[in-house]
Amino acid sequence: MLVLTGEKVENKQVLVNKSMPTVTQTPLEGSAQPGQPQYRDVPITYKGSTDSYIEKVMISSNAEDAFLIKILLRQTRRPEIGDKFSSRHGQKGVCGLIVPQEDMPFCDSGICPDIIMNPHGYPSRMTVGKLIELLAGRPGFWTGDSTTGRPLGAARSIRKKDRDADSKSTAKSRPWVDEDLQDDTEIGTRGEEDSDWPGGEEDVPHVPYAPTRYPGDVMLRRSREFYTLMNERRSVRFISPEPVPREVIDYVIQTAGTSPSGAHTEPWTFMVVADAEVKHKIREIVEEEEEMNYRQRMGDKWVSDLRKIRTNWIKEYLDIAPYLILVFKQTHGIHSSGKKKTHYYNEISVSIACGILLAALTNVGLVTVTSTPLNCGPQLRLLLCRPTNEKLLMLLPVGFPATDATVPKLTRKNMDDIMVFM
Ligand SMILES: Cc1cc2nc3c(=O)[nH]c(=O)nc-3n(C[C@H](O)[C@H](O)[C@H](O)COP(=O)(O)O)c2cc1C
């Protein structure tokens, strides 16, 4: 459980429902493997006499799924004498006097000044920047743009595209790191990193491309038929043990591999498990973690939202389904030179590949349930001997639906609710 941005928090309220392994030491190499790690609750609480609001929450994790969570709190306070303030420009000062409105100077039309300044401040401090900030901040506030206090070109309000252009021109430009799109893309330092974005395809010849073109009526029929097919797709949790031809699975995976990917890095590994013993070990790991997720980690709201789907931590399908496909995202790749290869937007790329995989399964009459077993990644990665740059994204049990399979009676949103046309 984690507080949400915008939430109000009171004294002693839990911010992060953290649990820690009781044993944190890594076992010596060659020593007997310990059993499943035990966890104890160590909640992180808010301590403060006045309430706060959550301004920002940042979650990050490394390849071992060790999490780093940063929470920025905001409080509204009434200024008092002795409080220290600073503008973004760094013009700081301590409040020495609070003047009642009626004692403020005013002109003959009754207007009070916004700023009263000691002229000595001009030459010795960053006063110009401070004034630019005060003045440009106002239009910036109204238009929602950033403003800059540069001496030349002064308070030019810069729109996002200009900001992006600005940041691209700097040596540390990281155009793919947009606030909304941060994933686990591991970015090396300059020099350590390859230079395959955006000019990575410079050496690749460009060849003519002419995919099949359909007449209008055929297009319409095909679009309707594909929708009808995909609208039949459901997450099925009752899977038949009936064997599925291996070649079909091969083609399904190959289809998923046609997905687009950031800078064509193809940052995916599809691990297909058919071995009964390995499937059972996967089930044991998933069920143990899922039980803890349901009982401790997910919180009442999440568990109650899942009630209509009737899911719990018992995952029989992990033993029964003829195949388990574990989709790993590669947070980075390795060049033949041994250098790290950046996998831009790896999570988004692998998620698109998973979508194509689901469509390919539906196309051949196979079913699955998209599952994202929380906290199982590292254990499953070790079990399946995958390298540390691979992180489990999805676990898909695949097969024919059981003859008595049922699904929750869900409806899908209407076109009007999902499409905005302009
Ligand atoms: C990212 C993602 C994670 C999901 N995780 C689980 C899961 O852990 N267990 C599960 O039973 N279903 C899981 N689902 C399946 C959803 O519950 C299901 O897609 C949703 O209820 C809609 O039903 P439908 O797929 O039949 O249309 C997940 C779906 C998505 C897209």
mmCIF file of N, CA and C in Angstrom, residues 277-379:
data_model
loop_
_atom_site.group_PDB
_atom_site.id
_atom_site.type_symbol
_atom_site.label_atom_id
_atom_site.label_comp_id
_atom_site.label_asym_id
_atom_site.label_seq_id
_atom_site.Cartn_x
_atom_site.Cartn_y
_atom_site.Cartn_z
ATOM 1 N N GLU A 277 7.224 -30.188 -13.872
ATOM 2 C CA GLU A 277 7.896 -29.913 -12.596
ATOM 3 C C GLU A 277 8.181 -28.410 -12.445
ATOM 4 N N VAL A 278 8.660 -27.815 -13.536
ATOM 5 C CA VAL A 278 8.980 -26.375 -13.479
ATOM 6 C C VAL A 278 7.681 -25.572 -13.302
ATOM 7 N N LYS A 279 6.625 -26.016 -14.001
ATOM 8 C CA LYS A 279 5.340 -25.312 -13.857
ATOM 9 C C LYS A 279 4.885 -25.349 -12.402
ATOM 10 N N HIS A 280 5.085 -26.505 -11.755
ATOM 11 C CA HIS A 280 4.643 -26.626 -10.364
ATOM 12 C C HIS A 280 5.463 -25.716 -9.443
ATOM 13 N N LYS A 281 6.766 -25.621 -9.723
ATOM 14 C CA LYS A 281 7.607 -24.741 -8.900
ATOM 15 C C LYS A 281 7.148 -23.294 -9.082
ATOM 16 N N ILE A 282 6.796 -22.951 -10.317
ATOM 17 C CA ILE A 282 6.306 -21.583 -10.584
ATOM 18 C C ILE A 282 5.035 -21.353 -9.771
ATOM 19 N N ARG A 283 4.157 -22.347 -9.768
ATOM 20 C CA ARG A 283 2.896 -22.212 -9.019
ATOM 21 C C ARG A 283 3.174 -21.984 -7.527
ATOM 22 N N GLU A 284 4.126 -22.766 -7.003
ATOM 23 C CA GLU A 284 4.426 -22.625 -5.566
ATOM 24 C C GLU A 284 4.897 -21.208 -5.236
ATOM 25 N N ILE A 285 5.791 -20.691 -6.091
ATOM 26 C CA ILE A 285 6.321 -19.330 -5.848
ATOM 27 C C ILE A 285 5.186 -18.315 -5.947
ATOM 28 N N VAL A 286 4.401 -18.434 -7.012
ATOM 29 C CA VAL A 286 3.341 -17.439 -7.246
ATOM 30 C C VAL A 286 2.299 -17.504 -6.127
ATOM 31 N N GLU A 287 1.895 -18.692 -5.754
ATOM 32 C CA GLU A 287 0.833 -18.789 -4.733
ATOM 33 C C GLU A 287 1.307 -18.246 -3.390
ATOM 34 N N GLU A 288 2.561 -18.551 -3.045
ATOM 35 C CA GLU A 288 3.049 -18.055 -1.755
ATOM 36 C C GLU A 288 3.057 -16.531 -1.731
ATOM 37 N N GLU A 289 3.579 -15.923 -2.808
ATOM 38 C CA GLU A 289 3.637 -14.450 -2.856
ATOM 39 C C GLU A 289 2.235 -13.857 -2.968
ATOM 40 N N GLU A 290 1.398 -14.486 -3.819
ATOM 41 C CA GLU A 290 0.060 -13.937 -4.026
ATOM 42 C C GLU A 290 -0.767 -13.974 -2.740
ATOM 43 N N GLU A 291 -0.571 -15.020 -1.946
ATOM 44 C CA GLU A 291 -1.313 -15.075 -0.683
ATOM 45 C C GLU A 291 -0.929 -13.871 0.183
ATOM 46 N N MET A 292 0.379 -13.580 0.193
ATOM 47 C CA MET A 292 0.841 -12.444 0.986
ATOM 48 C C MET A 292 0.324 -11.132 0.381
ATOM 49 N N ASN A 293 0.275 -11.088 -0.977
ATOM 50 C CA ASN A 293 -0.242 -9.882 -1.639
ATOM 51 C C ASN A 293 -1.684 -9.635 -1.228
ATOM 52 N N TYR A 294 -2.496 -10.701 -1.324
ATOM 53 C CA TYR A 294 -3.927 -10.541 -1.021
ATOM 54 C C TYR A 294 -4.141 -10.208 0.449
ATOM 55 N N ARG A 295 -3.380 -10.904 1.332
ATOM 56 C CA ARG A 295 -3.632 -10.732 2.768
ATOM 57 C C ARG A 295 -3.026 -9.452 3.316
ATOM 58 N N GLN A 296 -1.858 -9.046 2.769
ATOM 59 C CA GLN A 296 -1.139 -7.933 3.408
ATOM 60 C C GLN A 296 -0.881 -6.743 2.504
ATOM 61 N N ARG A 297 -0.472 -7.009 1.255
ATOM 62 C CA ARG A 297 0.109 -5.903 0.501
ATOM 63 C C ARG A 297 -0.895 -5.099 -0.307
ATOM 64 N N MET A 298 -1.969 -5.725 -0.787
ATOM 65 C CA MET A 298 -2.800 -5.054 -1.781
ATOM 66 C C MET A 298 -3.761 -4.031 -1.203
ATOM 67 N N GLY A 299 -4.111 -4.168 0.029
ATOM 68 C CA GLY A 299 -5.039 -3.202 0.624
ATOM 69 C C GLY A 299 -6.485 -3.596 0.325
ATOM 70 N N ASP A 300 -7.390 -3.123 1.196
ATOM 71 C CA ASP A 300 -8.798 -3.550 1.126
ATOM 72 C C ASP A 300 -9.445 -3.190 -0.200
ATOM 73 N N LYS A 301 -9.132 -1.984 -0.738
ATOM 74 C CA LYS A 301 -9.835 -1.522 -1.939
ATOM 75 C C LYS A 301 -9.510 -2.420 -3.132
ATOM 76 N N TRP A 302 -8.216 -2.711 -3.286
ATOM 77 C CA TRP A 302 -7.767 -3.546 -4.392
ATOM 78 C C TRP A 302 -8.438 -4.922 -4.297
ATOM 79 N N VAL A 303 -8.375 -5.512 -3.092
ATOM 80 C CA VAL A 303 -8.955 -6.856 -2.910
ATOM 81 C C VAL A 303 -10.458 -6.814 -3.203
ATOM 82 N N SER A 304 -11.137 -5.746 -2.750
ATOM 83 C CA SER A 304 -12.589 -5.715 -2.996
ATOM 84 C C SER A 304 -12.880 -5.451 -4.475
ATOM 85 N N ASP A 305 -12.017 -4.681 -5.178
ATOM 86 C CA ASP A 305 -12.202 -4.486 -6.622
ATOM 87 C C ASP A 305 -12.074 -5.815 -7.377
ATOM 88 N N LEU A 306 -11.255 -6.714 -6.841
ATOM 89 C CA LEU A 306 -11.024 -7.992 -7.531
ATOM 90 C C LEU A 306 -12.121 -9.018 -7.233
ATOM 91 N N ARG A 307 -12.966 -8.684 -6.245
ATOM 92 C CA ARG A 307 -13.961 -9.658 -5.813
ATOM 93 C C ARG A 307 -14.878 -10.076 -6.962
ATOM 94 N N LYS A 308 -15.242 -9.092 -7.797
ATOM 95 C CA LYS A 308 -16.181 -9.427 -8.888
ATOM 96 C C LYS A 308 -15.558 -10.401 -9.890
ATOM 97 N N ILE A 309 -14.220 -10.404 -9.960
ATOM 98 C CA ILE A 309 -13.556 -11.315 -10.893
ATOM 99 C C ILE A 309 -13.319 -12.674 -10.232
ATOM 100 N N ARG A 310 -13.553 -12.717 -8.927
ATOM 101 C CA ARG A 310 -13.398 -13.944 -8.123
ATOM 102 C C ARG A 310 -12.003 -14.541 -8.253
ATOM 103 N N THR A 311 -10.995 -13.693 -8.167
ATOM 104 C CA THR A 311 -9.636 -14.240 -8.185
ATOM 105 C C THR A 311 -9.131 -14.317 -6.751
ATOM 106 N N ASN A 312 -8.257 -15.259 -6.510
ATOM 107 C CA ASN A 312 -7.560 -15.306 -5.218
ATOM 108 C C ASN A 312 -6.157 -15.831 -5.481
ATOM 109 N N TRP A 313 -5.480 -16.278 -4.429
ATOM 110 C CA TRP A 313 -4.087 -16.672 -4.628
ATOM 111 C C TRP A 313 -3.917 -18.119 -5.082
ATOM 112 N N ILE A 314 -5.010 -18.849 -5.193
ATOM 113 C CA ILE A 314 -4.902 -20.239 -5.680
ATOM 114 C C ILE A 314 -4.887 -20.199 -7.213
ATOM 115 N N LYS A 315 -3.835 -20.703 -7.815
ATOM 116 C CA LYS A 315 -3.659 -20.594 -9.276
ATOM 117 C C LYS A 315 -3.475 -21.995 -9.874
ATOM 118 N N GLU A 316 -4.572 -22.757 -9.875
ATOM 119 C CA GLU A 316 -4.478 -24.127 -10.405
ATOM 120 C C GLU A 316 -3.994 -24.147 -11.847
ATOM 121 N N TYR A 317 -4.422 -23.118 -12.584
ATOM 122 C CA TYR A 317 -4.084 -23.114 -14.004
ATOM 123 C C TYR A 317 -2.564 -23.157 -14.254
ATOM 124 N N LEU A 318 -1.766 -22.794 -13.238
ATOM 125 C CA LEU A 318 -0.314 -22.818 -13.444
ATOM 126 C C LEU A 318 0.206 -24.256 -13.564
ATOM 127 N N ASP A 319 -0.515 -25.216 -12.967
ATOM 128 C CA ASP A 319 -0.158 -26.628 -13.129
ATOM 129 C C ASP A 319 -0.816 -27.209 -14.376
ATOM 130 N N ILE A 320 -2.056 -26.759 -14.609
ATOM 131 C CA ILE A 320 -2.889 -27.426 -15.621
ATOM 132 C C ILE A 320 -2.591 -26.979 -17.051
ATOM 133 N N ALA A 321 -2.393 -25.682 -17.259
ATOM 134 C CA ALA A 321 -2.221 -25.173 -18.631
ATOM 135 C C ALA A 321 -1.030 -25.865 -19.301
ATOM 136 N N PRO A 322 -1.176 -26.253 -20.573
ATOM 137 C CA PRO A 322 -0.044 -26.953 -21.216
ATOM 138 C C PRO A 322 1.211 -26.094 -21.331
ATOM 139 N N TYR A 323 1.026 -24.778 -21.426
ATOM 140 C CA TYR A 323 2.199 -23.895 -21.517
ATOM 141 C C TYR A 323 2.043 -22.704 -20.579
ATOM 142 N N LEU A 324 3.143 -22.304 -19.994
ATOM 143 C CA LEU A 324 3.191 -21.013 -19.303
ATOM 144 C C LEU A 324 4.161 -20.151 -20.101
ATOM 145 N N ILE A 325 3.688 -18.958 -20.480
ATOM 146 C CA ILE A 325 4.615 -18.041 -21.173
ATOM 147 C C ILE A 325 4.961 -16.929 -20.197
ATOM 148 N N LEU A 326 6.239 -16.839 -19.848
ATOM 149 C CA LEU A 326 6.679 -15.775 -18.948
ATOM 150 C C LEU A 326 7.383 -14.722 -19.798
ATOM 151 N N VAL A 327 6.817 -13.522 -19.788
ATOM 152 C CA VAL A 327 7.373 -12.471 -20.641
ATOM 153 C C VAL A 327 8.291 -11.594 -19.798
ATOM 154 N N PHE A 328 9.539 -11.527 -20.197
ATOM 155 C CA PHE A 328 10.523 -10.702 -19.484
ATOM 156 C C PHE A 328 10.853 -9.475 -20.321
ATOM 157 N N LYS A 329 10.960 -8.330 -19.646
ATOM 158 C CA LYS A 329 11.477 -7.150 -20.340
ATOM 159 C C LYS A 329 12.964 -7.059 -20.024
ATOM 160 N N GLN A 330 13.732 -6.731 -21.028
ATOM 161 C CA GLN A 330 15.183 -6.582 -20.808
ATOM 162 C C GLN A 330 15.441 -5.105 -20.542
ATOM 163 N N THR A 331 15.838 -4.779 -19.323
ATOM 164 C CA THR A 331 16.005 -3.364 -18.971
ATOM 165 C C THR A 331 17.180 -2.743 -19.729
ATOM 166 N N HIS A 332 18.108 -3.563 -20.147
ATOM 167 C CA HIS A 332 19.153 -3.118 -21.073
ATOM 168 C C HIS A 332 19.669 -4.345 -21.802
ATOM 169 N N GLY A 333 20.401 -4.118 -22.874
ATOM 170 C CA GLY A 333 20.989 -5.241 -23.598
ATOM 171 C C GLY A 333 22.503 -5.184 -23.447
ATOM 172 N N ILE A 334 23.194 -6.102 -24.089
ATOM 173 C CA ILE A 334 24.658 -6.102 -24.039
ATOM 174 C C ILE A 334 25.163 -6.147 -25.481
ATOM 175 N N HIS A 335 26.002 -5.199 -25.829
ATOM 176 C CA HIS A 335 26.614 -5.198 -27.154
ATOM 177 C C HIS A 335 27.642 -6.307 -27.248
ATOM 178 N N SER A 336 28.018 -6.639 -28.484
ATOM 179 C CA SER A 336 29.064 -7.675 -28.629
ATOM 180 C C SER A 336 30.366 -7.191 -27.981
ATOM 181 N N SER A 337 30.533 -5.860 -27.881
ATOM 182 C CA SER A 337 31.748 -5.304 -27.248
ATOM 183 C C SER A 337 31.688 -5.426 -25.727
ATOM 184 N N GLY A 338 30.541 -5.845 -25.192
ATOM 185 C CA GLY A 338 30.382 -5.966 -23.742
ATOM 186 C C GLY A 338 29.756 -4.718 -23.129
ATOM 187 N N LYS A 339 29.626 -3.648 -23.938
ATOM 188 C CA LYS A 339 29.021 -2.412 -23.405
ATOM 189 C C LYS A 339 27.523 -2.600 -23.258
ATOM 190 N N LYS A 340 26.965 -1.788 -22.350
ATOM 191 C CA LYS A 340 25.517 -1.842 -22.147
ATOM 192 C C LYS A 340 24.800 -1.230 -23.333
ATOM 193 N N LYS A 341 23.729 -1.838 -23.749
ATOM 194 C CA LYS A 341 22.927 -1.285 -24.849
ATOM 195 C C LYS A 341 21.638 -0.753 -24.252
ATOM 196 N N THR A 342 21.359 0.514 -24.480
ATOM 197 C CA THR A 342 20.149 1.092 -23.899
ATOM 198 C C THR A 342 18.906 0.542 -24.581
ATOM 199 N N HIS A 343 17.973 0.113 -23.784
ATOM 200 C CA HIS A 343 16.694 -0.361 -24.319
ATOM 201 C C HIS A 343 15.625 0.684 -24.006
ATOM 202 N N TYR A 344 15.480 1.602 -24.960
ATOM 203 C CA TYR A 344 14.556 2.713 -24.753
ATOM 204 C C TYR A 344 13.127 2.197 -24.620
ATOM 205 N N TYR A 345 12.398 2.779 -23.696
ATOM 206 C CA TYR A 345 10.980 2.455 -23.543
ATOM 207 C C TYR A 345 10.754 0.946 -23.497
ATOM 208 N N ASN A 346 11.613 0.242 -22.771
ATOM 209 C CA ASN A 346 11.517 -1.230 -22.842
ATOM 210 C C ASN A 346 10.186 -1.752 -22.324
ATOM 211 N N GLU A 347 9.663 -1.118 -21.265
ATOM 212 C CA GLU A 347 8.410 -1.657 -20.708
ATOM 213 C C GLU A 347 7.238 -1.448 -21.675
ATOM 214 N N ILE A 348 7.216 -0.261 -22.287
ATOM 215 C CA ILE A 348 6.127 0.004 -23.238
ATOM 216 C C ILE A 348 6.257 -0.938 -24.432
ATOM 217 N N SER A 349 7.497 -1.127 -24.907
ATOM 218 C CA SER A 349 7.711 -1.992 -26.074
ATOM 219 C C SER A 349 7.243 -3.419 -25.770
ATOM 220 N N VAL A 350 7.618 -3.917 -24.588
ATOM 221 C CA VAL A 350 7.251 -5.310 -24.255
ATOM 222 C C VAL A 350 5.740 -5.409 -24.021
ATOM 223 N N SER A 351 5.153 -4.346 -23.490
ATOM 224 C CA SER A 351 3.704 -4.378 -23.277
ATOM 225 C C SER A 351 2.971 -4.442 -24.617
ATOM 226 N N ILE A 352 3.486 -3.717 -25.614
ATOM 227 C CA ILE A 352 2.861 -3.790 -26.950
ATOM 228 C C ILE A 352 2.997 -5.214 -27.482
ATOM 229 N N ALA A 353 4.196 -5.794 -27.299
ATOM 230 C CA ALA A 353 4.418 -7.178 -27.770
ATOM 231 C C ALA A 353 3.436 -8.131 -27.089
ATOM 232 N N CYS A 354 3.146 -7.883 -25.808
ATOM 233 C CA CYS A 354 2.191 -8.746 -25.093
ATOM 234 C C CYS A 354 0.800 -8.594 -25.702
ATOM 235 N N GLY A 355 0.444 -7.381 -26.093
ATOM 236 C CA GLY A 355 -0.858 -7.165 -26.731
ATOM 237 C C GLY A 355 -0.963 -7.954 -28.016
ATOM 238 N N ILE A 356 0.116 -7.930 -28.788
ATOM 239 C CA ILE A 356 0.106 -8.678 -30.054
ATOM 240 C C ILE A 356 0.040 -10.178 -29.760
ATOM 241 N N LEU A 357 0.727 -10.591 -28.709
ATOM 242 C CA LEU A 357 0.701 -12.005 -28.290
ATOM 243 C C LEU A 357 -0.730 -12.432 -27.942
ATOM 244 N N LEU A 358 -1.435 -11.592 -27.214
ATOM 245 C CA LEU A 358 -2.826 -11.913 -26.845
ATOM 246 C C LEU A 358 -3.689 -12.036 -28.098
ATOM 247 N N ALA A 359 -3.464 -11.119 -29.062
ATOM 248 C CA ALA A 359 -4.251 -11.173 -30.302
ATOM 249 C C ALA A 359 -3.929 -12.455 -31.065
ATOM 250 N N ALA A 360 -2.640 -12.823 -31.078
ATOM 251 C CA ALA A 360 -2.233 -14.033 -31.813
ATOM 252 C C ALA A 360 -2.831 -15.284 -31.172
ATOM 253 N N LEU A 361 -2.925 -15.297 -29.836
ATOM 254 C CA LEU A 361 -3.527 -16.450 -29.146
ATOM 255 C C LEU A 361 -5.020 -16.524 -29.477
ATOM 256 N N THR A 362 -5.674 -15.371 -29.432
ATOM 257 C CA THR A 362 -7.108 -15.324 -29.718
ATOM 258 C C THR A 362 -7.366 -15.817 -31.145
ATOM 259 N N ASN A 363 -6.471 -15.439 -32.030
ATOM 260 C CA ASN A 363 -6.615 -15.789 -33.445
ATOM 261 C C ASN A 363 -6.637 -17.292 -33.685
ATOM 262 N N VAL A 364 -5.977 -18.064 -32.770
ATOM 263 C CA VAL A 364 -5.951 -19.522 -32.971
ATOM 264 C C VAL A 364 -6.854 -20.249 -31.969
ATOM 265 N N GLY A 365 -7.691 -19.498 -31.270
ATOM 266 C CA GLY A 365 -8.650 -20.125 -30.362
ATOM 267 C C GLY A 365 -8.059 -20.555 -29.035
ATOM 268 N N LEU A 366 -6.896 -20.018 -28.693
ATOM 269 C CA LEU A 366 -6.312 -20.336 -27.384
ATOM 270 C C LEU A 366 -6.676 -19.234 -26.398
ATOM 271 N N VAL A 367 -6.611 -19.567 -25.118
ATOM 272 C CA VAL A 367 -6.950 -18.572 -24.105
ATOM 273 C C VAL A 367 -5.803 -18.430 -23.106
ATOM 274 N N THR A 368 -5.874 -17.325 -22.368
ATOM 275 C CA THR A 368 -4.895 -17.061 -21.305
ATOM 276 C C THR A 368 -5.525 -16.092 -20.329
ATOM 277 N N VAL A 369 -4.817 -15.831 -19.241
ATOM 278 C CA VAL A 369 -5.196 -14.725 -18.374
ATOM 279 C C VAL A 369 -3.939 -13.882 -18.180
ATOM 280 N N THR A 370 -4.092 -12.596 -18.465
ATOM 281 C CA THR A 370 -2.950 -11.683 -18.311
ATOM 282 C C THR A 370 -2.657 -11.576 -16.825
ATOM 283 N N SER A 371 -1.560 -12.111 -16.373
ATOM 284 C CA SER A 371 -1.300 -11.977 -14.942
ATOM 285 C C SER A 371 0.052 -11.322 -14.715
ATOM 286 N N THR A 372 0.077 -10.517 -13.678
ATOM 287 C CA THR A 372 1.299 -9.776 -13.346
ATOM 288 C C THR A 372 1.616 -10.076 -11.882
ATOM 289 N N PRO A 373 2.129 -11.267 -11.600
ATOM 290 C CA PRO A 373 2.284 -11.653 -10.196
ATOM 291 C C PRO A 373 3.258 -10.734 -9.457
ATOM 292 N N LEU A 374 2.697 -10.032 -8.506
ATOM 293 C CA LEU A 374 3.430 -9.024 -7.737
ATOM 294 C C LEU A 374 4.515 -9.682 -6.886
ATOM 295 N N ASN A 375 5.715 -9.149 -6.959
ATOM 296 C CA ASN A 375 6.844 -9.569 -6.116
ATOM 297 C C ASN A 375 7.406 -10.947 -6.431
ATOM 298 N N CYS A 376 6.932 -11.566 -7.517
ATOM 299 C CA CYS A 376 7.435 -12.913 -7.823
ATOM 300 C C CYS A 376 8.614 -12.845 -8.785
ATOM 301 N N GLY A 377 8.801 -11.686 -9.407
ATOM 302 C CA GLY A 377 9.791 -11.542 -10.475
ATOM 303 C C GLY A 377 11.162 -12.124 -10.158
ATOM 304 N N PRO A 378 11.816 -11.659 -9.073
ATOM 305 C CA PRO A 378 13.176 -12.127 -8.820
ATOM 306 C C PRO A 378 13.261 -13.648 -8.626
ATOM 307 N N GLN A 379 12.292 -14.207 -7.886
ATOM 308 C CA GLN A 379 12.347 -15.662 -7.640
ATOM 309 C C GLN A 379 12.156 -16.440 -8.936
#
